[in-house]
Short mmCIF file of N, CA and C in Angstrom, two decimals:
data_model
loop_
_atom_site.label_atom_id
_atom_site.label_comp_id
_atom_site.label_asym_id
_atom_site.label_seq_id
_atom_site.Cartn_x
_atom_site.Cartn_y
_atom_site.Cartn_z
N UNK D 1 143.91 105.54 100.24
CA UNK D 1 142.55 105.45 101.59
C UNK D 1 142.01 103.89 100.96
N UNK D 2 141.86 103.31 102.34
CA UNK D 2 141.58 102.13 102.31
C UNK D 2 139.78 102.07 102.49
N UNK D 3 139.23 101.06 101.98
CA UNK D 3 137.46 100.84 102.29
C UNK D 3 137.18 100.73 103.54
N UNK D 4 135.90 101.04 104.34
CA UNK D 4 135.79 100.98 105.54
C UNK D 4 135.08 99.15 105.64
N UNK D 5 135.38 98.95 106.86
CA UNK D 5 134.77 97.43 106.92
C UNK D 5 133.73 97.68 108.01
N UNK D 6 133.15 96.34 108.38
CA UNK D 6 131.91 96.49 109.12
C UNK D 6 132.61 97.07 110.54
N UNK D 7 133.76 96.42 110.79
CA UNK D 7 134.21 96.76 112.52
C UNK D 7 134.70 98.01 112.54
N UNK D 8 134.80 99.06 111.58
CA UNK D 8 135.38 100.47 111.88
C UNK D 8 134.10 101.47 112.28
N UNK D 9 134.66 102.32 113.03
CA UNK D 9 133.94 103.11 113.84
C UNK D 9 133.07 103.69 113.16
N UNK D 10 133.45 104.46 111.73
CA UNK D 10 132.86 104.82 111.23
C UNK D 10 131.27 104.30 110.31
N UNK D 11 131.66 103.39 110.06
CA UNK D 11 130.47 102.60 109.69
C UNK D 11 128.98 102.42 110.80
N UNK D 12 129.72 102.00 111.81
CA UNK D 12 129.21 101.60 113.14
C UNK D 12 128.24 103.11 113.52
N UNK D 13 129.11 103.95 113.37
CA UNK D 13 128.25 105.04 113.64
C UNK D 13 126.89 105.76 112.88
N UNK D 14 127.49 105.44 111.67
CA UNK D 14 126.32 105.45 110.49
C UNK D 14 125.26 104.57 110.62
N UNK D 15 125.58 103.25 111.24
CA UNK D 15 124.50 102.24 111.09
C UNK D 15 123.81 102.78 112.78
N UNK D 16 124.18 103.39 113.17
CA UNK D 16 123.43 103.88 114.86
C UNK D 16 122.96 105.18 114.15
N UNK D 17 123.33 105.94 113.68
CA UNK D 17 122.46 107.08 112.95
C UNK D 17 121.06 106.67 112.39
N UNK D 18 121.15 105.34 111.24
CA UNK D 18 120.35 105.17 110.44
C UNK D 18 118.95 104.26 111.58
N UNK D 19 119.67 103.51 112.42
CA UNK D 19 118.63 103.20 113.26
C UNK D 19 117.88 104.15 114.08
N UNK D 20 118.70 105.12 114.54
CA UNK D 20 117.87 106.32 115.53
C UNK D 20 117.04 107.02 114.29
N UNK D 21 117.13 107.38 113.18
CA UNK D 21 116.42 107.87 112.16
C UNK D 21 115.34 106.91 112.34
N UNK D 22 115.22 105.33 111.86
CA UNK D 22 114.58 104.60 112.00
C UNK D 22 113.41 104.59 112.98
N UNK D 23 113.91 104.38 114.10
CA UNK D 23 113.14 104.57 115.53
C UNK D 23 112.47 105.98 115.57
N UNK D 24 113.00 106.76 115.40
CA UNK D 24 112.22 108.29 115.64
C UNK D 24 110.92 108.21 114.51
N UNK D 25 111.07 107.99 113.46
CA UNK D 25 110.27 107.57 112.45
C UNK D 25 109.34 106.49 112.79
N UNK D 26 109.42 105.77 113.38
CA UNK D 26 108.65 104.32 113.88
C UNK D 26 107.57 105.40 115.03
N UNK D 27 108.13 105.70 116.00
CA UNK D 27 107.88 106.37 116.95
C UNK D 27 106.49 107.63 116.52
N UNK D 28 107.19 108.24 115.41
CA UNK D 28 106.34 109.19 114.82
C UNK D 28 104.81 108.63 114.26
N UNK D 29 105.05 107.78 113.93
CA UNK D 29 103.99 106.92 112.91
C UNK D 29 103.08 106.49 113.61
N UNK D 30 103.85 105.87 114.90
CA UNK D 30 102.65 105.37 116.06
C UNK D 30 101.77 106.25 116.57
N UNK D 31 102.71 107.11 117.00
CA UNK D 31 101.74 108.48 117.31
C UNK D 31 100.90 108.99 116.39
N UNK D 32 100.87 109.14 115.30
CA UNK D 32 100.02 109.51 114.45
C UNK D 32 98.69 108.77 114.26
N UNK D 33 99.24 107.53 113.95
CA UNK D 33 97.93 106.27 113.71
C UNK D 33 97.36 106.21 114.81
N UNK D 34 97.44 106.06 116.06
CA UNK D 34 96.98 105.52 117.32
C UNK D 34 96.21 107.24 117.63
N UNK D 35 97.04 108.33 117.62
CA UNK D 35 96.29 109.54 117.67
C UNK D 35 94.91 109.82 116.84
N UNK D 36 95.07 109.21 115.23
CA UNK D 36 94.12 109.52 114.62
C UNK D 36 92.73 108.69 115.23
N UNK D 37 93.06 107.22 115.56
CA UNK D 37 91.86 106.48 116.41
C UNK D 37 91.09 107.03 116.80
N UNK D 38 92.06 107.54 118.11
CA UNK D 38 91.18 107.85 119.32
C UNK D 38 90.48 109.37 118.96
N UNK D 39 91.41 110.50 118.33
CA UNK D 39 90.66 111.35 118.05
C UNK D 39 89.51 111.62 117.00
N UNK D 40 89.25 110.20 116.38
CA UNK D 40 88.06 110.24 115.44
C UNK D 40 87.03 109.62 116.20
N UNK D 41 87.70 108.74 117.36
CA UNK D 41 86.48 108.37 118.11
C UNK D 41 85.83 109.39 119.11
N UNK D 42 86.70 110.23 119.54
CA UNK D 42 86.09 111.57 120.42
C UNK D 42 85.29 112.46 119.63
N UNK D 43 85.39 112.65 118.13
CA UNK D 43 84.80 113.43 117.28
C UNK D 43 83.68 112.57 117.07
N UNK D 44 83.70 111.43 116.69
CA UNK D 44 82.12 110.69 116.47
C UNK D 44 81.20 110.97 117.72
N UNK D 45 82.00 110.90 118.64
CA UNK D 45 80.86 111.24 120.17
C UNK D 45 80.56 112.14 120.18
N UNK D 46 81.41 113.21 119.39
CA UNK D 46 80.42 114.87 119.66
C UNK D 46 79.54 114.98 118.37
N UNK D 47 79.31 114.37 117.49
CA UNK D 47 78.62 114.44 116.06
C UNK D 47 77.44 114.45 116.59
N UNK D 48 77.10 113.31 117.46
CA UNK D 48 75.64 112.82 118.32
C UNK D 48 75.70 113.15 119.10
N UNK D 49 75.72 114.07 119.99
CA UNK D 49 75.74 114.07 121.59
C UNK D 49 74.74 112.85 122.55
N UNK D 50 73.30 113.07 121.81
CA UNK D 50 72.58 112.42 122.53
C UNK D 50 72.50 110.54 122.65
N UNK D 51 73.12 110.63 121.22
CA UNK D 51 73.66 109.07 121.00
C UNK D 51 74.49 108.49 121.94
N UNK D 52 75.65 109.41 122.33
CA UNK D 52 76.89 109.32 122.71
C UNK D 52 76.38 108.85 124.06
N UNK D 53 75.28 109.85 124.74
CA UNK D 53 74.87 109.51 126.06
C UNK D 53 74.06 108.13 126.35
N UNK D 54 73.18 108.31 125.74
CA UNK D 54 72.52 106.73 125.32
C UNK D 54 73.35 105.53 125.28
N UNK D 55 74.65 105.68 124.51
CA UNK D 55 75.96 104.67 124.49
C UNK D 55 75.91 104.59 126.20
N UNK D 56 76.49 105.51 126.76
CA UNK D 56 76.87 105.08 127.87
C UNK D 56 76.18 104.94 128.74
N UNK D 57 74.71 105.34 128.74
CA UNK D 57 73.65 104.81 129.60
C UNK D 57 73.24 103.39 129.44
N UNK D 58 73.05 102.97 128.18
CA UNK D 58 72.98 101.50 127.77
C UNK D 58 73.87 100.31 127.63
N UNK D 59 75.45 100.77 126.61
CA UNK D 59 75.78 99.63 126.31
C UNK D 59 77.28 99.84 127.19
N UNK D 60 77.93 100.95 127.47
CA UNK D 60 79.21 100.90 128.00
C UNK D 60 78.60 100.59 129.44
N UNK D 61 79.64 99.91 130.35
CA UNK D 61 79.21 99.96 131.66
C UNK D 61 80.53 100.21 132.36
N UNK D 62 80.52 101.47 132.46
CA UNK D 62 81.62 102.27 133.44
C UNK D 62 81.80 102.50 134.68
N UNK D 63 82.29 101.99 135.47
CA UNK D 63 82.19 101.80 136.76
C UNK D 63 82.59 103.36 137.60
N UNK D 64 82.13 103.36 138.50
CA UNK D 64 81.94 104.64 139.32
C UNK D 64 81.75 105.78 138.49
N UNK D 65 81.75 106.22 137.76
CA UNK D 65 81.58 107.72 137.07
C UNK D 65 79.96 107.58 136.76
N UNK D 66 79.09 108.14 136.78
CA UNK D 66 77.37 108.50 135.77
C UNK D 66 78.16 108.06 134.60
N UNK D 67 77.08 108.12 133.87
CA UNK D 67 76.86 107.82 132.45
C UNK D 67 77.73 109.26 131.86
N UNK D 68 76.70 110.13 132.42
CA UNK D 68 77.03 111.87 131.80
C UNK D 68 78.60 111.92 131.85
N UNK D 69 78.87 111.63 133.09
CA UNK D 69 80.53 111.96 133.44
C UNK D 69 81.38 111.71 132.57
N UNK D 70 81.16 109.92 132.67
CA UNK D 70 81.64 108.90 131.78
C UNK D 70 82.15 109.62 130.34
N UNK D 71 80.62 110.46 130.06
CA UNK D 71 80.97 110.61 128.26
C UNK D 71 81.67 111.81 128.19
N UNK D 72 81.35 112.82 129.16
CA UNK D 72 82.26 113.40 128.90
C UNK D 72 83.70 113.52 129.33
N UNK D 73 84.07 112.85 130.07
CA UNK D 73 85.60 112.44 130.50
C UNK D 73 86.19 111.65 129.17
N UNK D 74 85.42 111.09 129.13
CA UNK D 74 86.05 109.97 127.84
C UNK D 74 86.25 110.91 126.47
N UNK D 75 84.98 111.35 126.26
CA UNK D 75 85.01 112.25 124.89
C UNK D 75 86.36 113.55 125.27
N UNK D 76 86.56 113.90 126.11
CA UNK D 76 87.52 114.86 126.51
C UNK D 76 88.81 114.32 126.16
N UNK D 77 89.00 113.27 126.75
CA UNK D 77 90.19 112.84 126.57
C UNK D 77 90.73 112.51 125.62
N UNK D 78 89.79 111.63 124.56
CA UNK D 78 89.89 111.21 123.27
C UNK D 78 90.07 112.22 122.25
N UNK D 79 89.57 113.87 122.49
CA UNK D 79 90.03 114.79 121.77
C UNK D 79 91.40 115.67 122.25
N UNK D 80 91.83 115.36 123.37
CA UNK D 80 92.84 116.36 123.99
C UNK D 80 94.24 115.86 123.79
N UNK D 81 93.73 114.40 124.02
CA UNK D 81 95.02 113.49 124.64
C UNK D 81 95.95 113.06 122.83
N UNK D 82 95.49 112.88 122.43
CA UNK D 82 95.93 112.68 120.78
C UNK D 82 96.63 113.74 120.26
N UNK D 83 95.69 114.86 120.20
CA UNK D 83 96.82 116.44 119.76
C UNK D 83 97.98 116.41 120.68
N UNK D 84 98.25 116.08 121.92
CA UNK D 84 99.40 116.14 123.00
C UNK D 84 100.29 114.92 122.12
N UNK D 85 99.57 114.00 121.69
CA UNK D 85 100.67 112.93 121.23
C UNK D 85 101.32 113.33 120.05
N UNK D 86 100.32 113.87 119.39
CA UNK D 86 100.72 113.82 117.94
C UNK D 86 101.58 115.28 117.94
N UNK D 87 101.61 116.01 119.05
CA UNK D 87 102.98 117.01 118.88
C UNK D 87 103.96 116.85 119.64
N UNK D 88 103.70 115.75 120.11
CA UNK D 88 104.66 115.49 121.48
C UNK D 88 105.05 116.07 122.43
N UNK D 89 103.84 116.78 122.87
CA UNK D 89 104.03 117.63 124.30
C UNK D 89 103.65 116.36 125.24
N UNK D 90 103.91 116.24 126.53
CA UNK D 90 104.04 115.00 127.51
C UNK D 90 103.51 114.06 126.70
N UNK D 91 104.39 113.54 125.93
CA UNK D 91 104.01 112.20 125.08
C UNK D 91 103.73 111.08 125.95
N UNK D 92 104.59 110.80 126.75
CA UNK D 92 104.58 109.53 127.73
C UNK D 92 103.02 109.69 128.42
N UNK D 93 102.93 110.97 129.13
CA UNK D 93 101.75 111.14 129.67
C UNK D 93 100.11 110.92 129.26
N UNK D 94 100.78 111.48 127.51
CA UNK D 94 99.12 111.49 126.61
C UNK D 94 99.13 109.84 126.20
N UNK D 95 100.46 109.41 126.06
CA UNK D 95 100.40 107.78 125.75
C UNK D 95 99.70 107.07 126.86
N UNK D 96 100.29 107.05 128.07
CA UNK D 96 99.35 106.55 129.26
C UNK D 96 97.94 106.83 129.61
N UNK D 97 97.82 108.09 129.42
CA UNK D 97 96.32 108.43 129.59
C UNK D 97 95.49 107.43 128.58
N UNK D 98 95.50 107.81 127.30
CA UNK D 98 94.94 106.98 126.01
C UNK D 98 95.25 105.71 126.55
N UNK D 99 96.04 105.11 127.03
CA UNK D 99 96.35 103.34 127.51
C UNK D 99 95.24 103.14 128.31
N UNK D 100 94.83 103.83 129.24
CA UNK D 100 93.68 103.91 130.33
C UNK D 100 92.57 104.13 130.02
N UNK D 101 92.37 105.28 128.88
CA UNK D 101 91.45 105.17 128.35
C UNK D 101 90.72 104.28 127.13
N UNK D 102 91.62 103.44 126.81
CA UNK D 102 91.97 102.21 125.68
C UNK D 102 90.84 101.12 126.58
N UNK D 103 92.10 100.84 128.19
CA UNK D 103 91.87 99.67 128.91
C UNK D 103 90.19 99.98 129.68
N UNK D 104 89.67 101.26 129.80
CA UNK D 104 88.53 101.26 130.31
C UNK D 104 87.51 101.11 129.16
N UNK D 105 87.97 101.18 127.98
CA UNK D 105 86.78 100.91 126.88
C UNK D 105 86.73 99.42 127.02
N UNK D 106 87.61 98.82 126.60
CA UNK D 106 87.68 97.30 126.89
C UNK D 106 86.91 96.71 127.82
N UNK D 107 87.05 97.36 129.03
CA UNK D 107 86.64 96.74 130.14
C UNK D 107 84.98 96.82 130.22
N UNK D 108 84.96 98.03 129.84
CA UNK D 108 83.35 98.53 130.03
C UNK D 108 82.43 97.94 128.78
N UNK D 109 83.00 97.48 127.33
CA UNK D 109 82.25 97.24 126.47
C UNK D 109 82.84 95.39 126.03
N UNK D 110 83.40 95.05 127.03
CA UNK D 110 83.97 93.56 126.69
C UNK D 110 82.72 92.99 126.51
N UNK D 111 81.70 92.79 127.41
CA UNK D 111 80.56 92.22 126.89
C UNK D 111 80.24 92.08 125.02
N UNK D 112 80.21 93.07 124.65
CA UNK D 112 80.09 93.51 123.47
C UNK D 112 81.46 92.75 122.47
N UNK D 113 82.96 93.44 122.93
CA UNK D 113 83.91 93.24 122.29
C UNK D 113 84.24 91.61 122.06
N UNK D 114 83.59 90.76 123.15
CA UNK D 114 84.24 89.26 123.31
C UNK D 114 83.76 88.78 122.02
N UNK D 115 82.49 89.21 121.60
CA UNK D 115 81.66 88.41 120.43
C UNK D 115 82.41 88.96 119.16
N UNK D 116 83.10 90.29 119.18
CA UNK D 116 83.75 90.81 118.10
C UNK D 116 85.39 90.73 118.07
N UNK D 117 85.50 89.63 117.75
CA UNK D 117 87.36 89.27 117.97
C UNK D 117 88.37 90.63 116.92
N UNK D 118 87.87 90.68 116.08
CA UNK D 118 88.61 91.95 115.47
C UNK D 118 88.57 93.27 116.31
N UNK D 119 88.15 93.62 116.37
CA UNK D 119 87.53 94.81 117.35
C UNK D 119 88.02 94.57 118.52
N UNK D 120 88.38 93.74 119.43
CA UNK D 120 89.04 93.34 120.33
C UNK D 120 90.64 93.40 120.21
N UNK D 121 90.80 92.80 118.93
CA UNK D 121 92.19 92.90 118.65
C UNK D 121 92.75 94.28 118.28
N UNK D 122 91.74 94.92 117.72
CA UNK D 122 92.33 96.44 117.66
C UNK D 122 92.65 97.18 118.66
N UNK D 123 91.85 96.91 119.75
CA UNK D 123 91.87 97.33 121.12
C UNK D 123 93.46 96.84 121.81
N UNK D 124 93.64 95.77 121.53
CA UNK D 124 94.89 95.26 122.38
C UNK D 124 96.32 95.75 121.37
N UNK D 125 95.97 95.90 119.73
CA UNK D 125 97.12 96.65 119.19
C UNK D 125 97.50 97.96 119.61
N UNK D 126 96.27 99.00 119.94
CA UNK D 126 96.50 99.99 120.26
C UNK D 126 96.91 100.30 121.46
N UNK D 127 96.25 99.66 122.51
CA UNK D 127 97.39 99.07 123.65
C UNK D 127 98.88 98.96 123.83
N UNK D 128 98.86 98.02 122.94
CA UNK D 128 100.55 97.62 122.69
C UNK D 128 101.50 98.99 122.19
N UNK D 129 101.02 99.41 120.94
CA UNK D 129 101.64 100.93 120.76
C UNK D 129 101.60 101.98 121.61
N UNK D 130 100.60 101.98 122.46
CA UNK D 130 100.58 102.62 123.54
C UNK D 130 101.23 102.82 124.69
N UNK D 131 101.45 101.19 125.04
CA UNK D 131 102.27 100.76 126.36
C UNK D 131 103.90 101.16 125.76
N UNK D 132 104.11 100.97 124.43
CA UNK D 132 105.34 101.56 123.91
C UNK D 132 105.87 102.74 123.90
N UNK D 133 104.48 103.57 123.34
CA UNK D 133 104.84 105.01 123.41
C UNK D 133 105.09 105.64 125.15
N UNK D 134 104.34 104.70 126.18
CA UNK D 134 104.33 105.42 127.36
C UNK D 134 105.66 105.01 127.81
N UNK D 135 106.18 104.55 127.62
CA UNK D 135 107.53 103.47 128.34
C UNK D 135 109.04 104.32 127.52
N UNK D 136 108.77 104.59 126.26
CA UNK D 136 110.38 105.10 125.53
C UNK D 136 110.52 106.40 125.63
N UNK D 137 111.53 106.71 125.83
CA UNK D 137 112.30 107.99 126.14
C UNK D 137 111.71 109.11 124.88
N UNK D 138 111.99 110.24 125.33
CA UNK D 138 111.44 110.82 124.35
C UNK D 138 112.29 110.98 123.03
N UNK D 139 111.62 111.05 121.59
CA UNK D 139 113.05 110.89 120.36
C UNK D 139 112.91 112.48 120.04
N UNK D 140 113.54 112.43 118.82
CA UNK D 140 113.55 113.89 118.33
C UNK D 140 112.65 114.47 117.62
N UNK D 141 111.37 113.71 116.97
CA UNK D 141 110.26 114.03 116.40
C UNK D 141 109.20 114.50 117.36
N UNK D 142 109.39 114.97 118.74
CA UNK D 142 108.79 115.51 119.92
C UNK D 142 109.15 116.45 120.45
N UNK D 143 108.23 117.47 120.99
CA UNK D 143 108.51 119.05 121.61
C UNK D 143 109.39 118.54 123.23
N UNK D 144 109.06 117.42 123.62
CA UNK D 144 110.00 116.94 124.98
C UNK D 144 111.22 116.78 124.69
N UNK D 145 111.56 115.98 123.73
CA UNK D 145 113.00 116.25 123.50
C UNK D 145 113.47 117.41 123.47
N UNK D 146 113.25 118.13 122.83
CA UNK D 146 113.90 119.75 122.35
C UNK D 146 113.60 120.33 123.75
N UNK D 147 112.81 120.14 124.90
CA UNK D 147 112.50 120.86 125.92
C UNK D 147 113.30 120.19 126.58
N UNK D 148 113.68 119.10 126.79
CA UNK D 148 114.64 118.19 127.82
C UNK D 148 116.09 118.45 127.27
N UNK D 149 115.99 118.76 125.93
CA UNK D 149 117.63 119.12 125.52
C UNK D 149 118.06 120.63 125.95
N UNK D 150 116.78 121.33 125.63
CA UNK D 150 117.36 122.67 126.12
C UNK D 150 117.71 123.40 127.64
N UNK D 151 116.75 122.28 128.22
CA UNK D 151 117.04 122.72 129.70
C UNK D 151 118.18 122.15 130.12
N UNK D 152 118.45 120.94 129.59
CA UNK D 152 120.12 120.53 130.04
C UNK D 152 121.09 121.15 129.61
N UNK D 153 120.89 121.73 128.26
CA UNK D 153 122.00 122.88 127.98
C UNK D 153 121.85 123.88 128.84
N UNK D 154 120.90 124.49 129.20
CA UNK D 154 120.85 125.68 130.26
C UNK D 154 121.74 125.52 131.22
N UNK D 155 121.25 124.14 131.71
CA UNK D 155 121.93 124.14 133.34
C UNK D 155 123.04 123.44 133.28
N UNK D 156 123.89 123.36 131.96
CA UNK D 156 125.44 123.08 131.77
C UNK D 156 126.18 124.43 131.28
N UNK D 157 125.47 125.22 131.20
CA UNK D 157 126.60 126.49 130.92
C UNK D 157 127.15 127.13 132.14
N UNK D 158 128.09 127.63 132.08
CA UNK D 158 128.73 128.22 133.59
C UNK D 158 127.96 129.31 133.94
N UNK D 159 127.85 129.21 135.45
CA UNK D 159 127.41 130.98 135.95
C UNK D 159 128.54 131.93 135.34
N UNK D 160 127.52 133.52 135.27
CA UNK D 160 128.31 134.42 135.30
C UNK D 160 127.96 135.00 133.75
#
């Protein structure tokens, strides 16, 4: 029996499995991290609703929406989309939705964030993670992956 060399298929498939596992774990960790950030932001808004409304009326400059509607919508999205992201249900849509929430936060609060480079950097990093999650195909750590796989298996079964 000969020892494997780098060019042999067995080693290549093992490497592919390891990188697939690493990518799936990175995907899961990114989802958990960014979901926690946004969920905690939503929870802090529900903790003192009067203060939240005051922030949306006086500090945040959300265009088009009334401050009350922006507070309700923003808080609702910060509480629901992270849950979807963690579970992996509609992962790409949840990530895209949080990317929009993050973008609106930067836009509406830029007059303050511009003087706080660390806070602005946080938003940029969250945005990058969310962008990657929004464009990457579902991985096996998501419900989306298993749902798509089940649908494909079902559609490939012979009729009858």
